[in-house]
Amino acid sequence: MLQCTIRRLAIACLCLVASGAKSFELTEIAPGVFVHQGETALMSRDNLGGIANLGAIVGEEAIAVIDTGGSRAEGEAFLAALQQRSTKPIRYVIDTHVHPDHIFGNIAFRDTGAVFVGHKNLPRAMAARGPHYLASFRETMGTLLDDVSLVPPTLTVDRETTLDLGGRKIVLKAWRTAHSDSDLTALDPQSGTLFTGDLLFLQHVPIVDGSLLGFLSVIDELRKIEAVRVVPGHGPAVAPWPQALDAQKAYLDHLTRDLRASIAKGESLARAAAAGRSEKPNWLLFEDYHTRNATAGFAELEWEAP
């Protein structure tokens, strides 16, 4: 075990030094709850694909990891940092959805003996999208993806399930299609901490890769969860709950209203892509994702009953 830990630390440090990236920081935001804040940026070689927030919850007997990062290098750095905080075994690796910045690091945890957990749709989503993700991100990530292969869940969640870490239980909930078709949240009732994955974005403009209307509906349901703090998929590592939902809901509401108005006027898709642009000052990476959101929203809303 010691040799394995030393090897992981060495690999992680070499990758960080070679890329010029900052050292991997793991912050304890509540007793036994650790979070790494990703950069608000696009995945790249320089940041090791480290743009998503990652987490871990430590129970009396074991640890649950929540998302693993955007490359094996980031996953190795996460694992090494976590092993400096606790010697307990990693019992579960929870993937909040299918996107590469959250799951490419799974490979670093494959030999820990952990059970990989995800939404019931995640195995299918990985199989369908995985080859494309690996091929397309190779252009920006280069050799960082040479040793990455996808690790699908062996335990899937249909509606809700509870994981036991010994004296600490984690509640997982699978959601309807919203940000994606495989969204999963993890709640630690002991600390009142909710991990939303990309069902919540802070500062980073929200991304709709599933359903605009589903996303809005899920926000209303999320608000009912009893928690005191939230770890979003992107942005500041921790925020008060449920107030953290407000800015994202405003963005999605605004986009929906503008798209419906455009459709009612009979405007073209190209014209409708301008919907919601007044939200630009409120979000980072707006130009990278907003037009895509508007285009996807238009395709969904144009089939609504008049």
mmCIF file of N, CA and C in Angstrom, residues 127-185:
data_model
loop_
_atom_site.group_PDB
_atom_site.id
_atom_site.type_symbol
_atom_site.label_atom_id
_atom_site.label_comp_id
_atom_site.label_asym_id
_atom_site.label_seq_id
_atom_site.Cartn_x
_atom_site.Cartn_y
_atom_site.Cartn_z
ATOM 1 N N ALA A 127 -21.061 4.169 -23.230
ATOM 2 C CA ALA A 127 -20.817 3.348 -24.409
ATOM 3 C C ALA A 127 -21.078 4.137 -25.690
ATOM 4 N N ALA A 128 -22.123 4.955 -25.673
ATOM 5 C CA ALA A 128 -22.498 5.712 -26.867
ATOM 6 C C ALA A 128 -21.581 6.905 -27.116
ATOM 7 N N ARG A 129 -21.188 7.597 -26.060
ATOM 8 C CA ARG A 129 -20.433 8.836 -26.216
ATOM 9 C C ARG A 129 -18.934 8.691 -25.980
ATOM 10 N N GLY A 130 -18.557 7.682 -25.230
ATOM 11 C CA GLY A 130 -17.166 7.551 -24.828
ATOM 12 C C GLY A 130 -16.151 7.605 -25.954
ATOM 13 N N PRO A 131 -16.297 6.809 -27.003
ATOM 14 C CA PRO A 131 -15.314 6.841 -28.090
ATOM 15 C C PRO A 131 -15.185 8.228 -28.721
ATOM 16 N N HIS A 132 -16.314 8.912 -28.885
ATOM 17 C CA HIS A 132 -16.266 10.267 -29.449
ATOM 18 C C HIS A 132 -15.550 11.222 -28.508
ATOM 19 N N TYR A 133 -15.837 11.146 -27.213
ATOM 20 C CA TYR A 133 -15.175 12.019 -26.246
ATOM 21 C C TYR A 133 -13.661 11.816 -26.284
ATOM 22 N N LEU A 134 -13.232 10.571 -26.274
ATOM 23 C CA LEU A 134 -11.801 10.290 -26.264
ATOM 24 C C LEU A 134 -11.128 10.805 -27.534
ATOM 25 N N ALA A 135 -11.789 10.629 -28.661
ATOM 26 C CA ALA A 135 -11.209 11.078 -29.934
ATOM 27 C C ALA A 135 -11.191 12.597 -30.040
ATOM 28 N N SER A 136 -12.281 13.240 -29.686
ATOM 29 C CA SER A 136 -12.365 14.693 -29.861
ATOM 30 C C SER A 136 -11.479 15.447 -28.879
ATOM 31 N N PHE A 137 -11.385 14.966 -27.640
ATOM 32 C CA PHE A 137 -10.569 15.679 -26.660
ATOM 33 C C PHE A 137 -9.078 15.388 -26.809
ATOM 34 N N ARG A 138 -8.738 14.406 -27.614
ATOM 35 C CA ARG A 138 -7.324 14.134 -27.839
ATOM 36 C C ARG A 138 -6.650 15.326 -28.521
ATOM 37 N N GLU A 139 -7.400 16.075 -29.307
ATOM 38 C CA GLU A 139 -6.826 17.229 -29.997
ATOM 39 C C GLU A 139 -6.347 18.287 -29.004
ATOM 40 N N THR A 140 -7.075 18.468 -27.905
ATOM 41 C CA THR A 140 -6.704 19.494 -26.934
ATOM 42 C C THR A 140 -5.909 18.934 -25.753
ATOM 43 N N MET A 141 -6.106 17.657 -25.451
ATOM 44 C CA MET A 141 -5.452 17.054 -24.285
ATOM 45 C C MET A 141 -4.169 16.291 -24.643
ATOM 46 N N GLY A 142 -4.013 15.921 -25.917
ATOM 47 C CA GLY A 142 -2.804 15.254 -26.364
ATOM 48 C C GLY A 142 -2.542 13.939 -25.636
ATOM 49 N N THR A 143 -1.294 13.737 -25.222
ATOM 50 C CA THR A 143 -0.872 12.474 -24.623
ATOM 51 C C THR A 143 -1.503 12.221 -23.255
ATOM 52 N N LEU A 144 -2.139 13.223 -22.653
ATOM 53 C CA LEU A 144 -2.812 13.018 -21.371
ATOM 54 C C LEU A 144 -3.929 11.982 -21.480
ATOM 55 N N LEU A 145 -4.401 11.746 -22.706
ATOM 56 C CA LEU A 145 -5.472 10.771 -22.892
ATOM 57 C C LEU A 145 -4.949 9.406 -23.350
ATOM 58 N N ASP A 146 -3.646 9.270 -23.484
ATOM 59 C CA ASP A 146 -3.096 8.006 -23.974
ATOM 60 C C ASP A 146 -3.454 6.821 -23.084
ATOM 61 N N ASP A 147 -3.494 7.042 -21.783
ATOM 62 C CA ASP A 147 -3.774 5.938 -20.860
ATOM 63 C C ASP A 147 -5.140 6.052 -20.203
ATOM 64 N N VAL A 148 -6.046 6.772 -20.855
ATOM 65 C CA VAL A 148 -7.407 6.903 -20.330
ATOM 66 C C VAL A 148 -8.337 5.930 -21.038
ATOM 67 N N SER A 149 -9.058 5.150 -20.254
ATOM 68 C CA SER A 149 -10.158 4.339 -20.768
ATOM 69 C C SER A 149 -11.320 4.515 -19.806
ATOM 70 N N LEU A 150 -12.518 4.392 -20.312
ATOM 71 C CA LEU A 150 -13.680 4.657 -19.487
ATOM 72 C C LEU A 150 -13.974 3.487 -18.556
ATOM 73 N N VAL A 151 -14.338 3.810 -17.325
ATOM 74 C CA VAL A 151 -14.691 2.801 -16.325
ATOM 75 C C VAL A 151 -16.168 2.990 -15.987
ATOM 76 N N PRO A 152 -17.055 2.145 -16.507
ATOM 77 C CA PRO A 152 -18.490 2.311 -16.266
ATOM 78 C C PRO A 152 -18.884 1.845 -14.870
ATOM 79 N N PRO A 153 -20.038 2.277 -14.401
ATOM 80 C CA PRO A 153 -20.494 1.845 -13.069
ATOM 81 C C PRO A 153 -20.941 0.393 -13.067
ATOM 82 N N THR A 154 -20.709 -0.265 -11.949
ATOM 83 C CA THR A 154 -21.237 -1.617 -11.756
ATOM 84 C C THR A 154 -22.456 -1.594 -10.832
ATOM 85 N N LEU A 155 -22.650 -0.467 -10.157
ATOM 86 C CA LEU A 155 -23.840 -0.250 -9.337
ATOM 87 C C LEU A 155 -24.562 0.959 -9.898
ATOM 88 N N THR A 156 -25.802 0.761 -10.350
ATOM 89 C CA THR A 156 -26.535 1.872 -10.946
ATOM 90 C C THR A 156 -27.757 2.235 -10.101
ATOM 91 N N VAL A 157 -28.153 3.505 -10.227
ATOM 92 C CA VAL A 157 -29.254 4.043 -9.431
ATOM 93 C C VAL A 157 -30.420 4.369 -10.360
ATOM 94 N N ASP A 158 -31.567 3.765 -10.093
ATOM 95 C CA ASP A 158 -32.767 4.007 -10.878
ATOM 96 C C ASP A 158 -33.506 5.229 -10.346
ATOM 97 N N ARG A 159 -33.787 5.247 -9.058
ATOM 98 C CA ARG A 159 -34.460 6.386 -8.432
ATOM 99 C C ARG A 159 -33.624 6.939 -7.292
ATOM 100 N N GLU A 160 -33.511 6.161 -6.226
ATOM 101 C CA GLU A 160 -32.761 6.614 -5.055
ATOM 102 C C GLU A 160 -32.162 5.415 -4.342
ATOM 103 N N THR A 161 -30.972 5.592 -3.816
ATOM 104 C CA THR A 161 -30.345 4.541 -3.031
ATOM 105 C C THR A 161 -29.455 5.163 -1.973
ATOM 106 N N THR A 162 -29.111 4.390 -0.947
ATOM 107 C CA THR A 162 -28.279 4.873 0.149
ATOM 108 C C THR A 162 -27.014 4.029 0.246
ATOM 109 N N LEU A 163 -25.886 4.688 0.346
ATOM 110 C CA LEU A 163 -24.597 4.020 0.517
ATOM 111 C C LEU A 163 -24.137 4.206 1.956
ATOM 112 N N ASP A 164 -23.536 3.172 2.521
ATOM 113 C CA ASP A 164 -23.089 3.211 3.914
ATOM 114 C C ASP A 164 -21.558 3.241 3.971
ATOM 115 N N LEU A 165 -21.025 4.277 4.621
ATOM 116 C CA LEU A 165 -19.583 4.405 4.783
ATOM 117 C C LEU A 165 -19.147 4.048 6.196
ATOM 118 N N GLY A 166 -20.080 3.487 6.977
ATOM 119 C CA GLY A 166 -19.816 3.180 8.372
ATOM 120 C C GLY A 166 -20.107 4.400 9.226
ATOM 121 N N GLY A 167 -21.277 4.412 9.861
ATOM 122 C CA GLY A 167 -21.652 5.553 10.675
ATOM 123 C C GLY A 167 -21.964 6.798 9.884
ATOM 124 N N ARG A 168 -21.988 6.679 8.574
ATOM 125 C CA ARG A 168 -22.279 7.837 7.711
ATOM 126 C C ARG A 168 -22.902 7.325 6.416
ATOM 127 N N LYS A 169 -24.108 7.773 6.149
ATOM 128 C CA LYS A 169 -24.814 7.315 4.953
ATOM 129 C C LYS A 169 -24.946 8.440 3.934
ATOM 130 N N ILE A 170 -24.809 8.066 2.685
ATOM 131 C CA ILE A 170 -24.890 9.000 1.567
ATOM 132 C C ILE A 170 -26.112 8.646 0.731
ATOM 133 N N VAL A 171 -26.965 9.624 0.461
ATOM 134 C CA VAL A 171 -28.188 9.401 -0.300
ATOM 135 C C VAL A 171 -27.975 9.841 -1.751
ATOM 136 N N LEU A 172 -28.117 8.890 -2.671
ATOM 137 C CA LEU A 172 -27.973 9.173 -4.101
ATOM 138 C C LEU A 172 -29.343 9.222 -4.754
ATOM 139 N N LYS A 173 -29.514 10.206 -5.636
ATOM 140 C CA LYS A 173 -30.791 10.336 -6.346
ATOM 141 C C LYS A 173 -30.535 10.506 -7.835
ATOM 142 N N ALA A 174 -31.226 9.689 -8.631
ATOM 143 C CA ALA A 174 -31.155 9.789 -10.089
ATOM 144 C C ALA A 174 -32.263 10.716 -10.575
ATOM 145 N N TRP A 175 -31.927 11.574 -11.536
ATOM 146 C CA TRP A 175 -32.867 12.588 -12.009
ATOM 147 C C TRP A 175 -33.293 12.348 -13.443
ATOM 148 N N ARG A 176 -34.427 12.936 -13.788
ATOM 149 C CA ARG A 176 -34.881 12.910 -15.180
ATOM 150 C C ARG A 176 -33.877 13.666 -16.038
ATOM 151 N N THR A 177 -34.004 13.578 -17.343
ATOM 152 C CA THR A 177 -33.093 14.280 -18.243
ATOM 153 C C THR A 177 -33.154 15.781 -17.975
ATOM 154 N N ALA A 178 -31.994 16.363 -17.699
ATOM 155 C CA ALA A 178 -31.908 17.795 -17.375
ATOM 156 C C ALA A 178 -30.620 18.346 -17.983
ATOM 157 N N HIS A 179 -29.593 18.529 -17.171
ATOM 158 C CA HIS A 179 -28.294 18.909 -17.738
ATOM 159 C C HIS A 179 -27.836 17.843 -18.738
ATOM 160 N N SER A 180 -28.018 16.583 -18.361
ATOM 161 C CA SER A 180 -27.709 15.447 -19.232
ATOM 162 C C SER A 180 -28.782 14.391 -19.014
ATOM 163 N N ASP A 181 -28.582 13.219 -19.597
ATOM 164 C CA ASP A 181 -29.554 12.138 -19.383
ATOM 165 C C ASP A 181 -29.072 11.162 -18.319
ATOM 166 N N SER A 182 -28.045 11.565 -17.533
ATOM 167 C CA SER A 182 -27.493 10.648 -16.531
ATOM 168 C C SER A 182 -27.108 11.382 -15.243
ATOM 169 N N ASP A 183 -27.882 12.400 -14.873
ATOM 170 C CA ASP A 183 -27.552 13.229 -13.713
ATOM 171 C C ASP A 183 -27.869 12.520 -12.396
ATOM 172 N N LEU A 184 -26.907 12.599 -11.474
ATOM 173 C CA LEU A 184 -27.027 11.964 -10.168
ATOM 174 C C LEU A 184 -26.531 12.939 -9.107
ATOM 175 N N THR A 185 -27.267 13.066 -7.998
ATOM 176 C CA THR A 185 -26.814 13.901 -6.889
ATOM 177 C C THR A 185 -26.463 13.020 -5.700
#
